[in-house]
Amino acid sequence: MSNLIGKEKELKQAKESETSKFIAVYNRDRLLIEEFNDLYTSSFNKAEKYLLVIEALNKEANGLIRSKIIDGTKLSNSGCTKRILNEPEESSFICKCIGSQKTSLRIMRRMLFLIAFLILGLNSFALSQTGSKLSDKEIAIWVESYMDFSVKFDNFSGVVLVSHNGKKVFAKAYGMANYELQVPNTLNTKFRIGSVSKTFTAAAITKLYQENKIDLDASICKYLDECPAFWEKITIRQLLSHTSGIVSFTGLPEAKGNFLLLGHTSKEIVDLFRSKQLESVPGEKYNYNNSGYYLLGLIVEKVSGVSLEQYLQDNFFIPLQLENTGVDKKETLIINRASGYHQVNDSLFVNTFNINMDNSFAIGGLYSTANDLLKWANIFDSDVLFKDKIRKEILTKAQNSNYGLGWDLDSVGQNPRFYHDGGVTDFSTSLQRIGDFTIIAISNKGSDAGIKVAYDIVGKLFTYPATIRGIQDEMSHETSDKLLQLVNKAKQNFPRFRINEKLVNDVADDLMKQEKTKQAIEIYTLNTLLYPDSENAYLKLGETYLSIKNSKEAMKNFNNCLKINPSNAKAKEHLKR
């Protein structure tokens, strides 16, 4: 595709009347999906040769005979070239779409322009089948509004980036990299990315595999020192897919507290779980596992002969120009590094707790920026790092797992997604690739703020959001009944949909401050529908009706409150008046 991108400028120089006609014809007649796939696959597989033909034909408005096309393109007069010239001409639906009485070469010239637009992703047909229904402009407007809510209600601090077809649709920083020094976050701020680091560890293993230096299906004991006998049946592939059955050491009591503050040798870390019995038979069960990825880091070092940090620098950070990505070390001066903050309550936050990041090693020890993570996600679209066969293996679910080689894999609606979330010391990161979109959200305040933002944006683009914040725009004008339907649909789509009574109350309280009492009543009513056993939900609704002198509705809700808790003093007091 690199040559295709290089040709894009030349293709755009085609006459506007010509190109718009092709797109209009294509959109109007709605080619059958099977026909579209056949044409797209055929043209994509020989894309560079098609473009040579396009260039030659574009120089002659009246078309060219076949021999001159071959002479002009320097293509061989072989069966492959004949197929390139024949396929568009022989397809009956192409002829029908064009509907022209001109020569076949002229028809072919026009159709090749259409094929070029398909290759370059300039038509909307495929996207309308499985992609977002929103335009890039609509997406940017919605994310801007959503983030205003997130900052106002959740005190979001960090960076959000949305890319579509390689183009940034939205990119903005919020809050502070350092609140004590009043240094704002920027798009170049470097954040701890937690377990998103695992995608780099897995890529290191996979690169060694591509170079035939590692066998993914060999026992890990082939590459590890002091390997207990009951690890013999565990493979590297099972470590990658979290199906090894090994105990995850970060969940052990002995790996808490002061253990996190001190630096430890790799032997000391592995000794925490080396002698513990397996939790499941290798390969039979998925269980997210930090021990496995710690071992993968050691395997990279053993096979490559250099430290994991050096390997990542030499093979990824430097050649891929990930200039703002590296290993997070406390003693290292890292320009533009963000500090982490713990959100105690709505109005109070403090410095995050300290840990020794050396212990995070291959499981979560990197820092990066949103821009670098975008570059990293894009790598898996090309053969810059991995051959096509290997990339398919990376993005294929392992047996008994929803994990590939370093990535979580699932679908949102009908849209395949590969992604990874990460959290460490109140930093949270989510890197998600779905269709032609990349969504990145990173936060340095709160345990999962960045992750919630990313899931809401993905939900808005493709199905339903993941938290109440994703429907807050609707909460500013919809009725309680419609909002209840929306919440229920969101819960069906995303069972962990984040909503609770307090979050709903916060929205209603804010509407009251804006003197939007009518809509606030809809939101307080929504709370009674969502939480019918809550005395406070009915109390708040009753007090709001009382504020607009609607005594009938106020008394009804105070009585409902007392049915739940006959001792509620406030409801009793209101009823006495």
Coordinates of C-alpha atoms in Angstrom, one line a residue:
M1 CA 0.0 0.0 0.0
S2 CA 3.0 2.3 0.3
N3 CA 3.0 3.0 -3.4
L4 CA -0.7 3.5 -3.4
I5 CA -0.4 6.3 -0.9
G6 CA 2.4 7.8 -3.0
K7 CA 0.0 7.8 -6.0
E8 CA -2.9 9.4 -4.2
K9 CA -2.0 12.9 -5.1
E10 CA -1.8 12.1 -8.8
L11 CA -5.2 10.4 -8.7
K12 CA -6.8 13.4 -7.0
Q13 CA -5.8 15.5 -10.1
A14 CA -8.5 13.7 -12.1
K15 CA -11.3 15.9 -13.3
E16 CA -13.9 16.6 -10.6
S17 CA -16.7 15.9 -13.0
E18 CA -15.3 12.5 -13.8
T19 CA -14.6 11.4 -10.3
S20 CA -17.9 12.6 -8.8
K21 CA -19.8 10.8 -11.6
F22 CA -18.1 7.5 -10.7
I23 CA -18.9 7.8 -7.0
A24 CA -22.5 8.8 -7.7
V25 CA -23.0 5.9 -10.1
Y26 CA -21.5 3.5 -7.5
N27 CA -23.6 4.8 -4.6
R28 CA -26.8 5.0 -6.6
D29 CA -26.8 1.5 -7.9
R30 CA -25.5 -0.2 -4.7
L31 CA -23.4 -3.0 -6.1
L32 CA -24.0 -6.4 -4.5
I33 CA -21.6 -7.0 -1.6
E34 CA -20.3 -10.2 -3.2
E35 CA -19.6 -8.3 -6.4
F36 CA -17.9 -5.5 -4.5
N37 CA -15.7 -7.9 -2.6
D38 CA -14.7 -9.7 -5.8
L39 CA -13.7 -6.4 -7.5
Y40 CA -12.0 -5.0 -4.4
T41 CA -9.9 -8.1 -3.8
S42 CA -9.0 -8.5 -7.4
S43 CA -7.9 -4.9 -7.7
F44 CA -6.1 -4.7 -4.4
N45 CA -4.0 -7.8 -5.1
K46 CA -2.7 -6.1 -8.2
A47 CA -3.0 -2.5 -7.1
E48 CA 0.3 -1.2 -8.3
K49 CA -0.2 -2.6 -11.8
Y50 CA -3.7 -1.1 -11.9
L51 CA -2.3 2.3 -11.0
L52 CA 0.2 2.1 -13.8
V53 CA -2.7 1.5 -16.2
I54 CA -4.6 4.4 -14.7
E55 CA -1.6 6.7 -15.2
A56 CA -1.3 5.8 -18.8
L57 CA -5.0 6.2 -19.6
N58 CA -5.2 9.4 -17.7
K59 CA -2.8 11.0 -20.2
E60 CA -5.2 10.3 -23.1
A61 CA -8.7 11.6 -22.8
N62 CA -9.9 9.4 -25.7
G63 CA -8.4 6.2 -24.4
L64 CA -5.6 3.9 -25.6
I65 CA -5.4 0.7 -27.5
R66 CA -4.1 -2.2 -25.6
S67 CA -0.6 -2.3 -27.2
K68 CA 0.0 1.3 -26.3
I69 CA -1.1 0.7 -22.7
I70 CA 1.4 -2.1 -22.4
D71 CA 4.1 0.0 -24.0
G72 CA 3.3 3.0 -21.8
T73 CA 3.3 1.0 -18.5
K74 CA 6.2 -1.3 -19.3
L75 CA 4.1 -4.2 -18.2
S76 CA 4.9 -7.5 -19.7
N77 CA 2.5 -8.8 -22.4
S78 CA 1.6 -11.7 -20.1
G79 CA -1.6 -13.4 -18.9
C80 CA -1.5 -11.3 -15.7
T81 CA -1.5 -8.1 -17.7
K82 CA -4.3 -9.3 -19.9
R83 CA -6.4 -10.1 -16.8
I84 CA -5.7 -6.5 -15.5
L85 CA -7.1 -5.2 -18.8
N86 CA -9.9 -7.7 -19.1
E87 CA -11.5 -8.0 -15.7
P88 CA -13.2 -4.6 -15.5
E89 CA -14.3 -4.8 -19.1
E90 CA -15.7 -8.4 -18.8
S91 CA -17.7 -7.7 -15.6
S92 CA -21.3 -7.1 -16.7
F93 CA -22.3 -5.0 -13.7
I94 CA -19.6 -2.6 -14.5
C95 CA -20.9 -2.1 -18.0
K96 CA -24.4 -1.7 -16.6
C97 CA -23.3 0.9 -14.1
I98 CA -21.4 3.0 -16.6
G99 CA -24.1 2.7 -19.2
S100 CA -22.0 4.1 -21.9
Q101 CA -21.9 3.5 -25.7
K102 CA -18.2 4.4 -25.9
T103 CA -15.4 2.0 -26.6
S104 CA -14.5 -0.6 -24.1
L105 CA -11.2 1.1 -23.5
R106 CA -13.0 4.2 -22.5
I107 CA -15.2 2.3 -20.2
M108 CA -12.2 0.6 -18.7
R109 CA -10.5 3.9 -18.2
R110 CA -13.5 5.2 -16.2
M111 CA -13.9 2.0 -14.2
L112 CA -10.2 2.0 -13.3
F113 CA -10.7 5.4 -11.7
L114 CA -13.5 3.8 -9.7
I115 CA -11.2 1.0 -8.7
A116 CA -8.6 3.5 -7.6
F117 CA -11.1 5.2 -5.4
L118 CA -12.1 1.9 -3.9
I119 CA -8.5 1.0 -3.2
L120 CA -7.8 4.4 -1.6
G121 CA -10.9 4.2 0.6
L122 CA -12.6 7.3 -1.0
N123 CA -16.0 5.7 -1.3
S124 CA -18.4 5.1 1.6
F125 CA -20.0 1.8 0.6
A126 CA -17.8 -0.5 2.7
L127 CA -17.9 1.8 5.7
S128 CA -21.7 2.1 5.6
Q129 CA -21.9 -1.7 6.0
T130 CA -19.8 -2.1 9.1
G131 CA -18.4 1.3 10.2
S132 CA -19.6 4.3 12.1
K133 CA -22.6 6.2 10.7
L134 CA -21.2 9.5 11.9
S135 CA -19.1 11.8 9.7
D136 CA -15.6 12.8 10.9
K137 CA -17.0 16.3 11.7
E138 CA -19.9 14.8 13.7
I139 CA -17.5 12.6 15.6
A140 CA -15.2 15.6 16.5
I141 CA -18.2 17.6 17.7
W142 CA -19.6 14.7 19.8
V143 CA -16.2 13.9 21.4
E144 CA -15.6 17.6 22.2
S145 CA -19.0 17.8 23.9
Y146 CA -18.4 14.4 25.7
M147 CA -15.1 15.5 27.0
D148 CA -16.5 18.7 28.3
F149 CA -18.8 16.5 30.5
S150 CA -16.0 14.3 31.4
V151 CA -13.9 17.2 32.6
K152 CA -16.8 18.8 34.4
F153 CA -18.1 15.8 36.2
D154 CA -15.1 13.4 36.4
N155 CA -12.2 15.8 36.5
F156 CA -10.6 14.1 33.6
S157 CA -6.9 14.8 33.1
G158 CA -5.0 13.4 30.1
V159 CA -5.2 13.1 26.3
V160 CA -7.8 11.9 23.9
L161 CA -7.1 11.0 20.2
V162 CA -9.4 9.7 17.5
S163 CA -8.0 8.8 14.1
H164 CA -10.0 7.7 11.0
N165 CA -8.3 6.3 7.9
G166 CA -5.0 7.6 9.3
K167 CA -6.2 11.1 9.7
K168 CA -6.7 12.7 13.2
V169 CA -10.3 13.5 13.6
F170 CA -9.9 14.7 17.2
A171 CA -6.8 15.2 19.4
K172 CA -6.8 17.3 22.6
A173 CA -5.1 17.4 26.0
Y174 CA -6.9 18.2 29.3
G175 CA -5.8 18.9 32.8
M176 CA -2.3 19.0 34.2
A177 CA 0.8 16.9 33.8
N178 CA 1.9 18.4 37.1
Y179 CA -0.7 20.1 39.3
E180 CA 1.9 21.4 41.8
L181 CA 3.9 23.1 39.2
Q182 CA 0.8 23.9 37.1
V183 CA 2.2 22.3 33.9
P184 CA -0.6 21.4 31.5
N185 CA -0.9 18.2 29.6
T186 CA -0.2 18.4 25.9
L187 CA -0.2 16.0 23.0
N188 CA 3.5 15.4 23.7
T189 CA 3.1 14.6 27.4
K190 CA 4.5 11.2 28.3
F191 CA 2.3 8.9 30.4
R192 CA 2.8 5.5 32.0
I193 CA 0.8 3.1 29.8
G194 CA 0.7 0.1 32.1
S195 CA -0.3 -3.1 30.4
V196 CA -0.4 -1.6 27.0
S197 CA 3.3 -2.3 27.3
K198 CA 2.4 -6.0 26.8
T199 CA 1.8 -5.3 23.2
F200 CA 5.5 -4.4 22.8
T201 CA 6.6 -7.4 24.8
A202 CA 4.5 -9.6 22.6
A203 CA 5.8 -7.9 19.5
A204 CA 9.4 -8.6 20.6
I205 CA 8.6 -12.3 21.0
T206 CA 6.8 -12.4 17.7
K207 CA 9.6 -10.7 15.9
L208 CA 12.0 -13.4 17.2
Y209 CA 9.5 -16.0 16.1
Q210 CA 9.4 -14.4 12.6
E211 CA 13.2 -14.6 12.5
N212 CA 13.0 -18.4 13.4
K213 CA 14.8 -17.7 16.7
I214 CA 11.9 -18.9 18.8
D215 CA 9.3 -21.6 18.5
L216 CA 6.0 -20.4 19.9
D217 CA 4.8 -24.0 20.5
A218 CA 7.9 -25.1 22.2
S219 CA 8.1 -25.5 26.0
I220 CA 9.1 -22.4 27.9
C221 CA 11.7 -24.5 29.7
K222 CA 13.7 -24.5 26.5
Y223 CA 14.3 -20.8 27.0
L224 CA 14.2 -20.3 30.8
D225 CA 16.7 -21.1 33.6
E226 CA 15.5 -23.0 36.8
C227 CA 12.3 -24.1 35.1
P228 CA 10.2 -26.4 37.4
A229 CA 9.1 -29.7 35.9
F230 CA 5.4 -28.8 36.0
W231 CA 6.1 -25.9 33.6
E232 CA 7.4 -28.3 30.9
K233 CA 4.1 -28.5 29.1
I234 CA 3.6 -24.7 29.0
T235 CA 4.3 -23.1 25.6
I236 CA 5.4 -19.6 24.7
R237 CA 2.1 -19.2 22.8
Q238 CA 0.2 -20.0 26.0
L239 CA 2.2 -17.3 27.9
L240 CA 1.2 -14.8 25.1
S241 CA -2.5 -15.7 25.2
H242 CA -2.8 -15.9 29.1
T243 CA -3.6 -19.6 29.0
S244 CA -0.5 -21.0 30.8
G245 CA -2.2 -21.6 34.1
I246 CA 0.7 -20.0 36.0
V247 CA -0.3 -18.0 39.1
S248 CA -0.2 -14.2 38.5
F249 CA 2.3 -12.9 41.0
T250 CA 0.8 -9.4 41.2
G251 CA -2.2 -10.8 43.0
L252 CA -0.2 -12.5 45.7
P253 CA -0.2 -10.9 49.2
E254 CA 3.6 -11.1 49.3
A255 CA 3.8 -8.8 46.2
K256 CA 1.9 -6.0 47.9
G257 CA 2.9 -3.1 50.2
N258 CA 6.6 -2.6 50.8
F259 CA 7.5 -5.1 48.1
L260 CA 6.3 -2.6 45.5
L261 CA 8.6 0.1 46.8
L262 CA 11.9 -1.9 46.5
G263 CA 13.7 -3.0 43.4
H264 CA 14.0 -6.8 43.0
T265 CA 16.0 -9.1 40.8
S266 CA 14.3 -11.1 38.2
K267 CA 15.0 -14.2 40.2
E268 CA 13.3 -12.7 43.3
I269 CA 10.3 -11.9 41.2
V270 CA 10.0 -15.4 39.6
D271 CA 10.6 -17.0 42.9
L272 CA 7.3 -15.6 44.1
F273 CA 5.4 -17.9 41.8
R274 CA 8.0 -20.5 40.6
S275 CA 7.0 -23.2 43.1
K276 CA 3.2 -22.5 43.2
Q277 CA 1.0 -25.1 41.5
L278 CA -0.7 -24.2 38.3
E279 CA -4.2 -22.8 38.6
S280 CA -5.4 -24.7 35.4
V281 CA -4.1 -27.1 32.8
P282 CA -2.0 -25.2 30.3
G283 CA -4.0 -24.2 27.3
E284 CA -7.4 -24.9 28.8
K285 CA -8.4 -21.6 30.4
Y286 CA -7.9 -17.9 29.9
N287 CA -6.7 -16.0 33.0
Y288 CA -5.1 -12.6 32.6
N289 CA -1.6 -13.2 33.8
N290 CA 1.3 -10.8 34.6
S291 CA 3.6 -13.7 35.5
G292 CA 3.5 -15.0 32.0
Y293 CA 4.5 -11.7 30.5
Y294 CA 7.3 -11.2 33.0
L295 CA 8.6 -14.6 31.8
L296 CA 8.3 -13.5 28.2
G297 CA 10.5 -10.5 28.9
L298 CA 13.2 -12.9 30.3
I299 CA 12.9 -15.0 27.2
V300 CA 13.4 -12.0 24.9
E301 CA 16.6 -11.3 26.9
K302 CA 17.8 -14.9 26.8
V303 CA 17.3 -15.3 23.1
S304 CA 18.4 -11.9 21.9
G305 CA 21.4 -11.6 24.3
V306 CA 20.5 -8.0 25.2
S307 CA 18.2 -6.4 27.8
L308 CA 14.5 -6.1 27.0
E309 CA 15.0 -2.3 27.1
Q310 CA 17.8 -2.4 24.6
Y311 CA 15.9 -4.8 22.3
L312 CA 12.8 -2.6 22.3
Q313 CA 15.0 0.5 21.5
D314 CA 16.9 -1.2 18.7
N315 CA 13.9 -3.0 17.0
F316 CA 10.9 -0.7 17.7
F317 CA 11.5 2.7 19.2
I318 CA 14.3 3.9 17.0
P319 CA 13.4 2.3 13.6
L320 CA 9.7 3.1 13.9
Q321 CA 10.5 6.6 15.2
L322 CA 8.6 6.2 18.4
E323 CA 10.7 9.0 19.8
N324 CA 8.5 9.6 22.9
T325 CA 8.3 6.0 24.1
G326 CA 10.6 4.3 26.5
V327 CA 11.2 2.4 29.8
D328 CA 9.9 4.4 32.8
K329 CA 12.7 4.7 35.4
K330 CA 12.4 7.0 38.4
E331 CA 16.1 8.0 38.3
T332 CA 15.9 8.9 34.6
L333 CA 15.1 12.5 33.6
I334 CA 12.3 12.2 31.2
I335 CA 11.2 15.5 29.5
N336 CA 7.4 16.0 29.5
R337 CA 6.8 13.2 31.9
A338 CA 3.4 13.4 33.6
S339 CA 2.9 12.9 37.4
G340 CA 0.1 10.6 38.6
Y341 CA -2.8 11.6 40.9
H342 CA -5.3 9.7 42.9
Q343 CA -8.9 11.0 43.0
V344 CA -10.1 10.7 46.6
N345 CA -13.5 12.2 46.0
D346 CA -15.2 14.7 43.7
S347 CA -13.2 17.7 45.0
L348 CA -10.0 16.1 46.4
F349 CA -7.1 14.4 44.7
V350 CA -3.6 13.6 46.0
N351 CA -0.3 12.4 44.6
T352 CA -0.4 8.8 43.6
F353 CA 1.4 6.1 45.6
N354 CA 5.0 5.3 44.7
I355 CA 6.2 2.0 43.3
N356 CA 9.5 0.8 41.8
M357 CA 8.8 0.7 38.1
D358 CA 11.7 -1.7 37.5
N359 CA 9.4 -4.5 38.8
S360 CA 6.9 -3.7 36.1
F361 CA 9.5 -4.8 33.5
A362 CA 7.8 -6.6 30.6
I363 CA 4.3 -6.4 32.1
G364 CA 3.7 -2.6 32.3
G365 CA 7.0 -0.7 32.5
L366 CA 6.7 1.7 29.5
Y367 CA 5.7 5.3 29.0
S368 CA 4.5 6.8 25.7
T369 CA 2.4 9.5 24.1
A370 CA -0.9 9.4 22.2
N371 CA 0.9 10.2 19.0
D372 CA 3.4 7.4 19.4
L373 CA 0.6 4.9 20.3
L374 CA -1.1 5.9 17.1
K375 CA 2.0 5.1 15.1
W376 CA 2.3 1.8 16.9
A377 CA -1.3 0.8 16.1
N378 CA -0.8 1.7 12.5
I379 CA 2.2 -0.7 12.3
F380 CA -0.2 -3.6 12.3
D381 CA -1.8 -2.5 9.1
S382 CA 1.4 -2.9 7.1
D383 CA 4.3 -5.2 6.6
V384 CA 6.8 -2.7 8.0
L385 CA 7.4 -4.9 11.0
F386 CA 5.6 -8.2 10.4
K387 CA 4.7 -10.1 7.3
D388 CA 1.1 -10.5 6.4
K389 CA 1.0 -14.1 7.6
I390 CA 2.5 -13.2 11.0
R391 CA 0.1 -10.2 11.4
K392 CA -2.9 -12.5 10.9
E393 CA -1.5 -14.8 13.5
I394 CA -1.1 -11.9 15.9
L395 CA -4.7 -10.9 15.4
T396 CA -6.2 -14.4 15.7
K397 CA -7.7 -15.6 18.9
A398 CA -5.7 -18.4 20.6
Q399 CA -7.5 -21.6 21.7
N400 CA -9.7 -21.0 24.7
S401 CA -8.8 -17.3 24.8
N402 CA -10.1 -14.0 23.6
Y403 CA -6.4 -12.9 23.3
G404 CA -4.1 -13.1 20.3
L405 CA -0.4 -12.5 20.4
G406 CA -0.4 -9.5 22.7
W407 CA -3.8 -8.1 21.9
D408 CA -7.4 -8.5 23.2
L409 CA -9.6 -9.5 20.3
D410 CA -13.4 -9.1 20.0
S411 CA -16.1 -7.4 18.0
V412 CA -18.2 -4.3 18.7
G413 CA -21.4 -4.8 16.8
Q414 CA -20.2 -6.3 13.5
N415 CA -16.9 -4.6 13.7
P416 CA -13.7 -6.6 14.6
R417 CA -11.5 -4.9 17.2
F418 CA -8.0 -5.4 18.6
Y419 CA -7.2 -3.4 21.7
H420 CA -5.4 -3.3 25.0
D421 CA -6.0 -1.5 28.2
G422 CA -3.5 -0.6 30.9
G423 CA -3.4 0.8 34.4
V424 CA -0.6 1.6 36.9
T425 CA -0.4 4.0 39.8
D426 CA -3.5 6.0 38.8
F427 CA -2.5 6.2 35.1
S428 CA -4.9 4.5 32.7
T429 CA -4.6 3.9 29.0
S430 CA -6.7 2.3 26.3
L431 CA -5.5 1.8 22.8
Q432 CA -8.3 0.5 20.5
R433 CA -8.3 -0.3 16.8
I434 CA -11.7 -1.0 15.2
G435 CA -12.2 -0.8 11.5
D436 CA -10.6 2.3 10.1
F437 CA -10.7 4.0 13.5
T438 CA -8.0 4.2 16.2
I439 CA -9.2 5.5 19.6
I440 CA -6.6 6.4 22.3
A441 CA -7.3 7.8 25.7
I442 CA -4.7 8.2 28.4
S443 CA -5.2 9.7 31.9
N444 CA -2.9 10.5 34.8
K445 CA -5.7 11.0 37.3
G446 CA -7.9 8.2 38.6
S447 CA -7.6 4.4 38.2
D448 CA -9.6 3.9 35.0
A449 CA -10.5 7.4 33.6
G450 CA -8.7 6.9 30.3
I451 CA -10.3 3.4 29.8
K452 CA -13.8 4.7 30.4
V453 CA -13.4 7.5 27.9
A454 CA -12.1 5.2 25.1
Y455 CA -14.9 2.7 25.6
D456 CA -17.5 5.5 25.5
I457 CA -16.1 6.8 22.2
V458 CA -16.0 3.4 20.7
G459 CA -19.6 2.8 21.9
K460 CA -20.8 6.0 20.4
L461 CA -19.2 5.2 17.0
F462 CA -20.4 1.7 16.7
T463 CA -23.1 0.7 19.2
Y464 CA -23.8 2.1 22.7
P465 CA -21.5 3.9 25.1
A466 CA -20.0 2.2 28.2
T467 CA -20.9 4.8 30.9
I468 CA -23.5 7.4 31.8
R469 CA -21.2 10.1 30.4
G470 CA -21.7 8.7 26.9
I471 CA -25.4 9.5 27.0
Q472 CA -25.2 12.7 28.9
D473 CA -26.0 14.8 25.8
E474 CA -29.3 12.9 25.5
M475 CA -29.9 13.5 29.2
S476 CA -30.1 17.2 28.5
H477 CA -33.3 16.9 26.5
E478 CA -34.8 13.4 26.5
T479 CA -37.7 12.2 28.6
S480 CA -37.1 9.8 31.5
D481 CA -38.9 6.9 29.6
K482 CA -36.7 7.3 26.5
L483 CA -33.6 7.6 28.7
L484 CA -34.5 4.4 30.5
Q485 CA -34.8 2.6 27.2
L486 CA -31.4 3.9 26.2
V487 CA -29.8 2.8 29.4
N488 CA -31.3 -0.7 29.1
K489 CA -30.1 -1.0 25.5
A490 CA -26.6 0.1 26.7
K491 CA -26.6 -2.5 29.5
Q492 CA -27.6 -5.2 27.1
N493 CA -24.7 -4.3 24.8
F494 CA -22.2 -3.6 27.5
P495 CA -23.1 -5.5 30.8
R496 CA -20.6 -3.5 32.8
F497 CA -22.3 -0.2 31.7
R498 CA -21.2 2.3 34.4
I499 CA -24.2 4.0 36.0
N500 CA -25.3 4.5 39.6
E501 CA -27.7 6.6 41.6
K502 CA -25.1 9.3 42.5
L503 CA -23.9 9.7 38.9
V504 CA -27.5 10.3 37.8
N505 CA -28.1 12.7 40.7
D506 CA -25.0 14.7 39.7
V507 CA -26.4 15.3 36.3
A508 CA -29.8 16.4 37.6
D509 CA -28.2 18.6 40.3
D510 CA -26.2 20.3 37.6
L511 CA -29.3 21.0 35.5
M512 CA -30.9 22.5 38.6
K513 CA -27.9 24.9 38.9
Q514 CA -28.5 25.9 35.3
E515 CA -32.2 26.5 36.2
K516 CA -33.3 23.8 33.9
T517 CA -35.8 22.4 36.4
K518 CA -38.1 20.7 33.9
Q519 CA -35.3 18.5 32.5
A520 CA -33.9 18.0 36.0
I521 CA -37.2 16.4 37.0
E522 CA -36.8 14.0 34.0
I523 CA -33.4 12.9 35.4
Y524 CA -34.6 12.6 39.0
T525 CA -37.5 10.6 37.6
L526 CA -35.1 8.4 35.7
N527 CA -33.4 7.6 39.1
T528 CA -36.6 6.4 40.5
L529 CA -37.1 4.1 37.5
L530 CA -33.5 2.8 37.7
Y531 CA -33.5 2.5 41.5
P532 CA -37.1 2.0 42.6
D533 CA -36.0 0.8 46.1
S534 CA -34.1 4.0 46.8
E535 CA -35.7 6.3 49.3
N536 CA -33.3 9.1 48.3
A537 CA -34.4 9.0 44.7
Y538 CA -38.0 9.7 45.6
L539 CA -37.0 12.3 48.2
K540 CA -34.9 14.3 45.6
L541 CA -37.7 14.1 43.1
G542 CA -40.3 15.2 45.7
E543 CA -38.1 18.2 46.8
T544 CA -37.7 19.3 43.1
Y545 CA -41.4 19.2 42.6
L546 CA -41.8 21.2 45.8
S547 CA -39.4 23.8 44.5
I548 CA -41.8 24.6 41.6
K549 CA -44.8 24.4 43.9
N550 CA -46.2 21.2 42.5
S551 CA -47.5 19.9 45.8
K552 CA -49.4 17.0 44.4
E553 CA -46.4 15.4 42.8
A554 CA -44.2 16.3 45.7
M555 CA -46.4 14.6 48.2
K556 CA -46.7 11.5 46.1
N557 CA -43.0 11.1 46.0
F558 CA -42.5 11.8 49.7
N559 CA -45.0 9.1 50.4
N560 CA -43.1 6.7 48.1
C561 CA -40.0 7.5 50.0
L562 CA -41.7 6.6 53.3
K563 CA -43.0 3.3 51.9
I564 CA -39.3 2.3 51.5
N565 CA -38.2 3.9 54.8
P566 CA -41.0 5.0 57.2
S567 CA -38.3 6.7 59.4
N568 CA -37.1 9.1 56.7
A569 CA -37.1 12.4 58.7
K570 CA -36.9 14.7 55.7
A571 CA -39.9 13.1 54.0
K572 CA -41.9 13.3 57.2
E573 CA -41.0 16.9 57.7
H574 CA -42.1 17.8 54.2
L575 CA -45.5 16.1 54.6
K576 CA -46.2 18.0 57.8
R577 CA -46.0 21.3 56.0

